[in-house]
Coordinates of C-alpha atoms in Angstrom, one line a residue:
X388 CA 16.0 148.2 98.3
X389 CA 19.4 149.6 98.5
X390 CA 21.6 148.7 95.5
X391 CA 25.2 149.9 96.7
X392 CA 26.1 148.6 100.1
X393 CA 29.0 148.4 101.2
X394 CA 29.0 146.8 104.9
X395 CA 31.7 146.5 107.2
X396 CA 32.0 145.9 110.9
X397 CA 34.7 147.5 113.4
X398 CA 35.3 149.2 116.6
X399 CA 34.1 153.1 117.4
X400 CA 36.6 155.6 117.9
X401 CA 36.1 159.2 119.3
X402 CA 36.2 160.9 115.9
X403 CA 32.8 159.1 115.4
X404 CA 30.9 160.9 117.8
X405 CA 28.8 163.6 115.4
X406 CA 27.5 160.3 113.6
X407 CA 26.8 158.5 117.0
X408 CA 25.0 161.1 118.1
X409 CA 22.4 161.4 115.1
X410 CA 22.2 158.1 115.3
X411 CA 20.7 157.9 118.5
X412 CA 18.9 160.9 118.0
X413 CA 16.9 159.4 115.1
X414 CA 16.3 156.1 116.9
X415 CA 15.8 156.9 120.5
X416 CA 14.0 160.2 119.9
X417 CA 11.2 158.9 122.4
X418 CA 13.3 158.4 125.4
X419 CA 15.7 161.6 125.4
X420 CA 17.8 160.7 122.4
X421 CA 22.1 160.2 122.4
X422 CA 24.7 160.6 125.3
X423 CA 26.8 162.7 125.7
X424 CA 30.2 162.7 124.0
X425 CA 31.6 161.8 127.4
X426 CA 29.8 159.0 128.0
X427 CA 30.9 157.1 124.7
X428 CA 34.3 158.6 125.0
X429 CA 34.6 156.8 128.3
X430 CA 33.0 153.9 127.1
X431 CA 35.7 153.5 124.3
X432 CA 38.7 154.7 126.5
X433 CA 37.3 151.4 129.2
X434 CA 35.7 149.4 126.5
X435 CA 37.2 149.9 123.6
X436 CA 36.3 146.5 122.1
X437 CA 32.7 146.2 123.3
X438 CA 32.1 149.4 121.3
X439 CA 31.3 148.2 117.4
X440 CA 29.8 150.3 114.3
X441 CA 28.2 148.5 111.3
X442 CA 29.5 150.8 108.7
X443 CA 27.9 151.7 105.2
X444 CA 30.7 152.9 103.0
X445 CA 31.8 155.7 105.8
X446 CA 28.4 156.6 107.3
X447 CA 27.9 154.6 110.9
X448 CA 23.9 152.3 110.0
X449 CA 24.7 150.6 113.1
X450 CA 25.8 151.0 116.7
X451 CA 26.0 147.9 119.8
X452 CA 27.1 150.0 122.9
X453 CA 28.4 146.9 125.6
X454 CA 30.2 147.1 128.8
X455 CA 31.2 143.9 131.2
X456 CA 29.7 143.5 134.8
X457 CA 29.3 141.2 137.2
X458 CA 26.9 138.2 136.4
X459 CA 25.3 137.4 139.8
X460 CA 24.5 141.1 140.3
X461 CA 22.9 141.9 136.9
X462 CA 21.0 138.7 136.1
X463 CA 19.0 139.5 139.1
X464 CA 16.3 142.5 139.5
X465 CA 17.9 145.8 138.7
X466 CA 17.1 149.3 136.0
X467 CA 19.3 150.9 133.8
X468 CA 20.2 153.3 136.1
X469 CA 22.1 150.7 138.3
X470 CA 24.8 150.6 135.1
X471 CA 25.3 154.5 135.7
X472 CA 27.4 156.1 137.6
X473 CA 27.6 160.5 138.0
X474 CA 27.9 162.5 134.7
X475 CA 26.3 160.0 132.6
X476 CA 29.3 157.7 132.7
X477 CA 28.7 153.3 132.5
X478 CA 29.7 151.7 135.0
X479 CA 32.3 148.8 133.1
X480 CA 33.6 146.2 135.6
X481 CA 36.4 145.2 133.9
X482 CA 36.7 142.1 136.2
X483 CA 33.1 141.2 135.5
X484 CA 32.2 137.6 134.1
X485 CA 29.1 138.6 132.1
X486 CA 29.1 141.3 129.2
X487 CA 25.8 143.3 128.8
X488 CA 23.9 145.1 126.0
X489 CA 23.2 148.3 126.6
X490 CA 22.3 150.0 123.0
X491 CA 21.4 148.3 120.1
X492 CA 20.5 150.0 116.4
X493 CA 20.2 150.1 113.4
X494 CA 19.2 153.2 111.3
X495 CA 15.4 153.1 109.9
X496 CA 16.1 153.0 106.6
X497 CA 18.2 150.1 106.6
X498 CA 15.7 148.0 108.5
X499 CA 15.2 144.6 106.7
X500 CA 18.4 143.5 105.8
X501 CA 19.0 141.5 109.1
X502 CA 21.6 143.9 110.1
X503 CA 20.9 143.3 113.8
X504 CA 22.2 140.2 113.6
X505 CA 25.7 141.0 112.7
X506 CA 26.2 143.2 115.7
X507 CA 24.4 140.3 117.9
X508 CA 27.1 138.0 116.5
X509 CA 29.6 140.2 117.0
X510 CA 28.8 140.6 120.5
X511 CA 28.5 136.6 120.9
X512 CA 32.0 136.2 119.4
X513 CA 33.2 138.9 121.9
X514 CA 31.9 137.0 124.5
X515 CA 33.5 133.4 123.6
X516 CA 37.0 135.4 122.8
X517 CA 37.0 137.2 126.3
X518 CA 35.7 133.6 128.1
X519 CA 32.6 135.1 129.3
X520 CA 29.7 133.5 130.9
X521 CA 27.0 135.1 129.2
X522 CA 25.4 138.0 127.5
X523 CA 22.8 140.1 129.5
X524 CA 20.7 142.7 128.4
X525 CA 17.6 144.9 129.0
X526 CA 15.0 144.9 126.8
X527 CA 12.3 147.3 125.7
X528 CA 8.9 146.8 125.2
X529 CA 8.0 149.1 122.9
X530 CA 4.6 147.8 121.4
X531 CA 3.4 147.1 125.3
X532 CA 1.4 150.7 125.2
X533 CA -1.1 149.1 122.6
X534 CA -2.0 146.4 124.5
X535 CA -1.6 147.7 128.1
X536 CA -5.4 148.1 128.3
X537 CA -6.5 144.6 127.4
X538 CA -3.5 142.4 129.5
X539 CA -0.7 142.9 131.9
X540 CA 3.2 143.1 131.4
X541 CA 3.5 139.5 132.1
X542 CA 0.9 138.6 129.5
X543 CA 2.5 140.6 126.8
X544 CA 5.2 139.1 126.8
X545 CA 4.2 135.6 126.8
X546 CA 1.7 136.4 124.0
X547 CA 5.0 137.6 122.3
X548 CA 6.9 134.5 122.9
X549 CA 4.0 132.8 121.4
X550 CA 4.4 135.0 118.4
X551 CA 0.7 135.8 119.0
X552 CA 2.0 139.6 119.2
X553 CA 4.9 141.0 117.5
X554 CA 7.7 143.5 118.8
X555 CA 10.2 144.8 117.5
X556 CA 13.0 144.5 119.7
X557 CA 11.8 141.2 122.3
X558 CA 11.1 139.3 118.6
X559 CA 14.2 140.0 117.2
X560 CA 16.1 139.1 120.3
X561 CA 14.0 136.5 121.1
X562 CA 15.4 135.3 117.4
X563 CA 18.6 135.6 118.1
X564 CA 18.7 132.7 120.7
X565 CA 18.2 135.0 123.9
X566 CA 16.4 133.7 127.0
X567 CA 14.0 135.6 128.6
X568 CA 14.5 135.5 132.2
X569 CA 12.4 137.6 134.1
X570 CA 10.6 141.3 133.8
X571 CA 11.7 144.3 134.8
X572 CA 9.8 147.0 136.5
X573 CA 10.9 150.5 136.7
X574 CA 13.4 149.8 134.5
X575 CA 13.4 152.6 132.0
X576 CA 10.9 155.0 133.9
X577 CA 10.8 157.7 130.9
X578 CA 10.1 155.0 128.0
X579 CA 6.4 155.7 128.3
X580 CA 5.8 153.2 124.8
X581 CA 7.0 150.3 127.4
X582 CA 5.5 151.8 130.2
X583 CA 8.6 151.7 132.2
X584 CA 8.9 147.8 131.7
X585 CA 11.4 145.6 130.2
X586 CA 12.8 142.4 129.7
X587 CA 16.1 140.6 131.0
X588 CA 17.4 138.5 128.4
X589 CA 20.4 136.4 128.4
X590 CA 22.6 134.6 126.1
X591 CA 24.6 131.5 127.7
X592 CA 28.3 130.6 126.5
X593 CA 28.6 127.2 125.6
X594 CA 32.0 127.4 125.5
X595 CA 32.7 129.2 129.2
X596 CA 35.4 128.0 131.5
X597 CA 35.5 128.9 134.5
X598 CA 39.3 130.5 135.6
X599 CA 41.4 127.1 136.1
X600 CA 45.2 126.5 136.9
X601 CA 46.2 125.6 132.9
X602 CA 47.7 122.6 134.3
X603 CA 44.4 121.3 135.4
X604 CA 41.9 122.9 132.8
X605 CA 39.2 121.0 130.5
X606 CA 40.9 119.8 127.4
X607 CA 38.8 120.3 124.4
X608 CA 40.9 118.8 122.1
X609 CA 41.6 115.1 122.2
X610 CA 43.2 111.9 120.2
X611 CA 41.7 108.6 120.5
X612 CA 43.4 105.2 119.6
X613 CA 41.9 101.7 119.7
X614 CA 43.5 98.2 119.0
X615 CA 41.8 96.3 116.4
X616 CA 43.0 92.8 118.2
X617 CA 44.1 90.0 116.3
X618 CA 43.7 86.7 118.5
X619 CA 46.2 84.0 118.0
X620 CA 47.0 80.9 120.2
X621 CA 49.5 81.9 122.8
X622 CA 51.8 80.2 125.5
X623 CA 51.6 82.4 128.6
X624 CA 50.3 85.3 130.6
X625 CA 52.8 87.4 130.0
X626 CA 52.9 86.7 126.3
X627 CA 49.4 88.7 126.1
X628 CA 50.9 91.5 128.0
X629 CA 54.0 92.2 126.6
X630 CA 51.2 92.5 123.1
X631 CA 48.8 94.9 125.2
X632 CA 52.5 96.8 126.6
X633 CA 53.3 97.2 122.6
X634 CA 50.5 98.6 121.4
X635 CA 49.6 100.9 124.4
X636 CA 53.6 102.5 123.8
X637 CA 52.6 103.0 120.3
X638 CA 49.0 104.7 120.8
X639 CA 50.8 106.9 123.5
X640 CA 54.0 107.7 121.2
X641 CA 50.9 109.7 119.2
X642 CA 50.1 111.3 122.4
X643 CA 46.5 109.6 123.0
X644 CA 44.4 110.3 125.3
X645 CA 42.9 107.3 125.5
X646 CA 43.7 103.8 124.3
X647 CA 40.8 101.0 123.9
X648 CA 40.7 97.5 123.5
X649 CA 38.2 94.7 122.5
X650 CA 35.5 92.7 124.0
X651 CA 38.0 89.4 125.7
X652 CA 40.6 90.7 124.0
X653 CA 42.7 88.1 126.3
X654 CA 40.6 85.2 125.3
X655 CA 42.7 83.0 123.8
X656 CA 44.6 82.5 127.6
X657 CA 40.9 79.8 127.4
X658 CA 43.3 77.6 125.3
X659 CA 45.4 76.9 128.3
X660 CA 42.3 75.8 130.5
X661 CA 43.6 72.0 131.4
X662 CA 39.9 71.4 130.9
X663 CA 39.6 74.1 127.2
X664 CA 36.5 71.8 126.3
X665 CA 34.3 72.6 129.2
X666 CA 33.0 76.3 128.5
X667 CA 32.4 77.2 131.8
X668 CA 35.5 76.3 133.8
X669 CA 37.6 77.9 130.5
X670 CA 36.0 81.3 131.1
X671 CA 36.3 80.9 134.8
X672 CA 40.0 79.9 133.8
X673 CA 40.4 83.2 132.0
X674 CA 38.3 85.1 135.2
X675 CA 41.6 83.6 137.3
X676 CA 44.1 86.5 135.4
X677 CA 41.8 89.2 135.4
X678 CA 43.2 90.7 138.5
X679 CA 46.9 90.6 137.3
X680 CA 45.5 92.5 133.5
X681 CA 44.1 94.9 135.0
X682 CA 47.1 96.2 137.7
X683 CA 49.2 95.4 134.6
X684 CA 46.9 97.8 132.4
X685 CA 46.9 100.4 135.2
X686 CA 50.7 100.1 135.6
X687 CA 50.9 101.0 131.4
X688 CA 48.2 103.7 131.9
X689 CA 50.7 105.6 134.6
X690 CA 53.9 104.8 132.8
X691 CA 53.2 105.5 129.4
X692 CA 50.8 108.4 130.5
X693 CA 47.8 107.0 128.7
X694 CA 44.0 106.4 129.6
X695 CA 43.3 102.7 128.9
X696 CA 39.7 101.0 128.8
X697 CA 40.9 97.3 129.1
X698 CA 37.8 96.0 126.7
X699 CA 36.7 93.5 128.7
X700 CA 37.7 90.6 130.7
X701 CA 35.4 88.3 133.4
X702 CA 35.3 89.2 136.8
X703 CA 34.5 86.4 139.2
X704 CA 32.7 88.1 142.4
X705 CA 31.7 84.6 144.7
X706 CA 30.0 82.2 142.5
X707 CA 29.0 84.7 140.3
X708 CA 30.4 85.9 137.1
X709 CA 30.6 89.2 135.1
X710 CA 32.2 90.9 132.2
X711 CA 33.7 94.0 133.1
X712 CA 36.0 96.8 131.4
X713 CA 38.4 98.9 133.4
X714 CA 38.9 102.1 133.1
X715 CA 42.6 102.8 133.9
X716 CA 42.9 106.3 134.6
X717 CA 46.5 108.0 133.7
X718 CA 46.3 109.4 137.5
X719 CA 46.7 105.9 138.6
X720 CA 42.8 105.7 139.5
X721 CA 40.5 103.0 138.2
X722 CA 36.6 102.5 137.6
X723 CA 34.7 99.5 136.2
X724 CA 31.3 99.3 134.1
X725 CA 30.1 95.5 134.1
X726 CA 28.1 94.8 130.9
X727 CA 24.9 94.9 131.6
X728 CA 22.9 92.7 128.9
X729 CA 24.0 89.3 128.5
X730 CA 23.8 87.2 124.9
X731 CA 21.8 84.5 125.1
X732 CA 25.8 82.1 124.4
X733 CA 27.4 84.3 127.5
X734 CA 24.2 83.2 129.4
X735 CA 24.1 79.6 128.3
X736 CA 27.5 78.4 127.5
X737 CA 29.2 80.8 130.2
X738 CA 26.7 81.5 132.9
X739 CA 27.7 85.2 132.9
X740 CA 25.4 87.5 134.9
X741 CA 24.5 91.3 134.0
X742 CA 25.7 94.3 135.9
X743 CA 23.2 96.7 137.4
X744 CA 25.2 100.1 137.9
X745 CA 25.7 102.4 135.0
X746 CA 27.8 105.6 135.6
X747 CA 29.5 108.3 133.2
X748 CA 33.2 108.7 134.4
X749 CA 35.1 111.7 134.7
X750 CA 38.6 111.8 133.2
X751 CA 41.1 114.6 132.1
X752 CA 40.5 114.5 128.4
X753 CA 36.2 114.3 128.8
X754 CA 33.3 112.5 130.5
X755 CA 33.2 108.9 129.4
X756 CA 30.5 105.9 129.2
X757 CA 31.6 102.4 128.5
X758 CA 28.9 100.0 126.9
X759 CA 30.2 96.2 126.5
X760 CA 29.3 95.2 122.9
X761 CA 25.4 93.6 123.0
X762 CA 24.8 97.2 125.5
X763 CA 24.7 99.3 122.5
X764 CA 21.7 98.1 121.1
X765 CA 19.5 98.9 123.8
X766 CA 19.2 102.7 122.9
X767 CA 17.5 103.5 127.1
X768 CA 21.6 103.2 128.5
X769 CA 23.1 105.3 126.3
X770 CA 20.2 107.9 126.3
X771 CA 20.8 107.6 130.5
X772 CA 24.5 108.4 129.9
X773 CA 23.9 111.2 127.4
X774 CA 21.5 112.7 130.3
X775 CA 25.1 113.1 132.4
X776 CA 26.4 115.0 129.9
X777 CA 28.9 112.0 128.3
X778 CA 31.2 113.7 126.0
X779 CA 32.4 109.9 124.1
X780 CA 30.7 106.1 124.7
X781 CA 33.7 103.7 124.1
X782 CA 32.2 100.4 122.8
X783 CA 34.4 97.2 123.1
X784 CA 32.9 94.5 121.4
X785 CA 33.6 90.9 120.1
X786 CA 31.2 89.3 117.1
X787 CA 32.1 86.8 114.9
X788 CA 29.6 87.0 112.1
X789 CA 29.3 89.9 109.7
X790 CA 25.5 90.5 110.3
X791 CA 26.3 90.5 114.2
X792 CA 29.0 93.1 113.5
X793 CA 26.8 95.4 111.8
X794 CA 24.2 95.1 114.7
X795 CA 26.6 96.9 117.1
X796 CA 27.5 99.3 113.9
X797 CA 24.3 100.7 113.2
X798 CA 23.1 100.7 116.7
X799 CA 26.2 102.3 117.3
X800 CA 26.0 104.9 114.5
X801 CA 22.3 106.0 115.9
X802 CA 23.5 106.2 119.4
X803 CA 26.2 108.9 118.4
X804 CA 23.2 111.0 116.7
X805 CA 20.7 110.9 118.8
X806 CA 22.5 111.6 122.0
X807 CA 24.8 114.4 120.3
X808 CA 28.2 112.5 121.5
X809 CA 31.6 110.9 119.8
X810 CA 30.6 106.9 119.8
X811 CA 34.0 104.5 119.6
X812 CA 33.8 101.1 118.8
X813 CA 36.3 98.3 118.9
X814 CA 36.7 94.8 118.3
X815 CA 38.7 91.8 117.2
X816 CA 39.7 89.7 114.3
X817 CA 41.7 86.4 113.4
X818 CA 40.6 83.0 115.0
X819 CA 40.8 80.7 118.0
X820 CA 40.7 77.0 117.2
X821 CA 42.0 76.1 120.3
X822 CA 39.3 77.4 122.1
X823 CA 35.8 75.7 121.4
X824 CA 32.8 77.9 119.6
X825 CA 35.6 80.5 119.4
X826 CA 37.0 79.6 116.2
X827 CA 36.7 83.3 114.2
X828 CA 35.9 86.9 115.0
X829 CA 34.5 89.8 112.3
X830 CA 35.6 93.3 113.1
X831 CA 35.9 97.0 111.7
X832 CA 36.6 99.6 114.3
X833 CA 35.6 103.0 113.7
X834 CA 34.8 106.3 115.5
X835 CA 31.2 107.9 115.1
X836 CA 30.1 111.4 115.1
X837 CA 26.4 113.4 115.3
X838 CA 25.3 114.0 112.0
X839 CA 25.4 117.5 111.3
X840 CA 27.6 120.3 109.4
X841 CA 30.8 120.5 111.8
X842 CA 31.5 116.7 110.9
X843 CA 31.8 114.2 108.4
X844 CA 29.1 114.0 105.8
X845 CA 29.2 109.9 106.5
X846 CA 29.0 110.6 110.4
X847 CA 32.3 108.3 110.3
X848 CA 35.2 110.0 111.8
X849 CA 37.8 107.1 110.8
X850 CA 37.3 103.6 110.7
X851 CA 40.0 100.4 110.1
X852 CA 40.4 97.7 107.5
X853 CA 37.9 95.3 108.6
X854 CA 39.9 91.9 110.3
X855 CA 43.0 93.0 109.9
X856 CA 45.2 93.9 113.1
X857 CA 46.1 97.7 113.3
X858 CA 45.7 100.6 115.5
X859 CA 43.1 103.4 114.7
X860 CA 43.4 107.4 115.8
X861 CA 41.0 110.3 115.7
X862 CA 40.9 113.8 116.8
X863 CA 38.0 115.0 118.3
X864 CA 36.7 118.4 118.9
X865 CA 34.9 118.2 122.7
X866 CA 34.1 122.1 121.8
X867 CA 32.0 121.1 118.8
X868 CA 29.3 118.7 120.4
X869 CA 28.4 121.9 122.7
X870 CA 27.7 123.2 119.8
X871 CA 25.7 121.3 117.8
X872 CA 23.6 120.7 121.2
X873 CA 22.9 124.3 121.5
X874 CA 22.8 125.7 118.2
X875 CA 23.0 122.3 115.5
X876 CA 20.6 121.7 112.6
X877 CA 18.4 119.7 115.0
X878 CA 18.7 119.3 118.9
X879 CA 17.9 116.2 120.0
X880 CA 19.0 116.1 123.3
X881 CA 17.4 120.0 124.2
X882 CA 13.9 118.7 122.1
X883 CA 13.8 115.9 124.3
X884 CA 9.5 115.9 125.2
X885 CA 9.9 115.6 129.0
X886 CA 6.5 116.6 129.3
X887 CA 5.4 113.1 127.6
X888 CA 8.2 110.6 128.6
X889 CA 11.7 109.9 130.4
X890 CA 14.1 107.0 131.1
X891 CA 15.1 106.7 134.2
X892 CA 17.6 104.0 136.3
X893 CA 15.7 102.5 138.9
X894 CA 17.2 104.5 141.7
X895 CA 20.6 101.9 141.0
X896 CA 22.3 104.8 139.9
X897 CA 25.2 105.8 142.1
X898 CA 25.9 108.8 143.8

């Protein structure tokens, strides 16, 4: 063990060539040993940045030798000789999409400190800096000659992936979250210890975008506000709206992106039913204004340049009866997700039927699921959501017991972890004596994260003063629940056992 290290990282220059050189020497001694000083000369003069040293006080340990290429033509069949072009010079695309590995090394008698995996991260951060797609590479084999006798290429390797056989350089890559995508033949003809094979391995991304206008590129960064609603008897219509019209100027004067509201946040319009003490025509009363909210809603989304989710207000279709949040786009556009589990009072005091369509919607600031209040608790609709790739699950709800509040809490709360995603919940407070078994409501809005070390040790983002009326914002990072997904503590979504079960929508799911 080495007592004095003194480890940096940075980029090769020209004047490093002697060290290079017996670098490569020492390490590639089987297959022909360094390039030539034009080669890395031109790699550095087209390259510069690809071209990094792990440095032990002023003697090069380490060398990763990278150029860029195209993505489509390398992550297909091809050898190392396909990257060079006359007098040993690489071929760097620098319009390529894709960077890829061509040297990687550490000197022998600094083997076992890991080192390997600095330059690997190194090349990773590379990658997310210049926004490319992936990192490709060509791996030797070099163990293969032992075991050529007893099983093919193929074999070996997925003996190695097993870690039934170890190698040197497809373990530690292996390790380092690359994929292996196919073998090569012919790839290195002269490396007689692999036999002329190797391995393509790539490293995804996460965080590629493909080249956008900026005006119409993904945002990864947005602000959600919610309305903790107080309900109160009110006189008219428009008496609710100019209330909705304040708070939605207020959440967009912080530049939200989106702006949620409770479960019937508009309820208490049931207190001017003519007939308040029959349940059914009051809620059928209320279904008579929905139309007028919602153009109202998406008139506020447009002008105030907001996204809205209207909570939840009934929608009369026929004889029939649902509860149904809008989603008022600030494009102008609207979408609708009815609730699809009914409580046993919307059932029996109400006669409110269940949805049966349950989509993720697209939106400028994320992909979005809505759940009506009772919906969260049935974990199969939010697992179906998180399986189209839903960034946040907005949750209007309405309880009025504590115990029934912390029902759609905790459910809540596990939804967010298990399916990796932002979960938003929203709901309502104060009282309704006018309207009958609507007298109080018990609400604490709050914003839920996945549980893991790029968020709040609670897994609660922000959350209000329970039953009192105020607004409620929180930034969230779109960029981070890639990551967790891909690289977290645990994975859930990518550890999913398809091999022993699935949920799927009954073929109901639209196009």
């Amino acid at each position: 063990m080495r007592d004095d290290l003194h480890l940096k990282i940075r980029h090769l220059t020209p004047e490093d060539y002697p060290q290079v050189q017996q670098l490569m020497d020492r390490v590639y001694h089987d297959i022909g040993g360094a390039w030539p000083k034009h080669t890395i000369d031109k790699l550095i003069k087209d390259f510069a940045e690809g071209q990094i040293c792990l440095i032990d006080h002023d003697d090069i340990i380490g060398l990763a030798l990278t150029v860029q290429v195209n993505y489509d033509r390398f992550s297909n069949p091809h050898t190392y000789d396909d990257l060079i072009g006359k007098r040993e010079t690489i071929l760097h695309d620098k319009t390529g999409d894709a960077l890829y590995g061509l040297d990687l090394m550490i000197h022998p008698d600094y083997r076992g400190y890991r080192l390997g995996r600095r330059l690997y991260d190194a090349r990773k951060d590379l990658s997310r800096q210049l926004n490319l797609r992936a990192i490709l590479a060509g791996g030797r084999i070099p163990n293969y000659q032992q075991h050529s006798n007893e099983m093919s290429a193929a074999e070996y390797l997925e003996a190695v992936k097993c870690r039934e056989i170890y190698d040197p350089i497809l373990s530690f890559q292996l390790s380092n979250d690359f994929q292996l995508k196919r073998l090569l033949k012919k790839y290195l003809p002269e490396d007689e210890s692999s036999q002329g094979y190797a391995t393509l391995l790539e490293w995804n991304n996460i965080f590629y975008e493909p080249v956008h206008d900026a005006l119409h590129s993904r945002k990864s960064q947005i602000r959600i506000g919610a309305v903790q609603w107080q309900m109160r008897e009110v006189s008219s219509v428009e008496q609710v709206l100019q209330q909705v019209e304040y708070f939605v100027d207020a959440l967009a004067d912080y530049q939200s992106d989106f702006a949620l509201f409770p479960e019937f946040f508009n309820a208490a319009l049931m207190g001017l039913c003519p007939d308040k003490s029959n349940q059914t025509a009051a809620i059928r009363f209320l279904a008579g204004f929905t139309e007028q909210f919602k153009a109202a809603m998406s008139d506020m989304a447009v002008s105030y340049n907001i996204n809205i989710i209207t909570g939840s207000m009934p929608v009369q279709e026929g004889d029939t009866l649902y509860n149904v949040s809008f989603l008022c786009r600030r494009d102008g556009t609207i979408d609708c997700q009815s609730k699809i589990h009914i409580t046993p009072h919307e059932r029996r005091d109400w006669v409110i039927e269940g949805g049966n369509k349950l989509q993720v919607f697209e939106t400028d600031a994320g992909r979005v699921g809505i759940l009506i209040c009772y919906d969260v608790e049935f974990p199969e609709l939010s697992r179906l959501l998180a399986q189209q790739d839903m960034d946040v699950l907005f949750v209007p709800f309405w309880t009025d017991t504590k115990n029934g509040f912390l029902r759609v809490k905790h459910c809540a709360m596990a939804r967010a972890i298990e399916n990796e995603c932002y979960v938003v919940i929203c709901g309502s407070c104060g009282n309704l004596p006018q309207v009958d078994n609507l007298d109080v409501q018990y609400a604490q809005s709050a914003v839920f994260s996945p549980s893991d070390f790029a968020f709040p040790h609670d897994a609660v983002m922000t959350e209000t003063t329970p039953n009192t009326e105020m607004m409620m914002f929180s930034d969230l990072d779109l960029d981070r629940l890639k990551q967790i997904r891909n690289e977290g503590s645990v994975t859930n979504l990518k550890d999913r056992r398809h091999d022993l079960y699935q949920v799927n929508w009954l073929n109901l799911l639209p196009d």
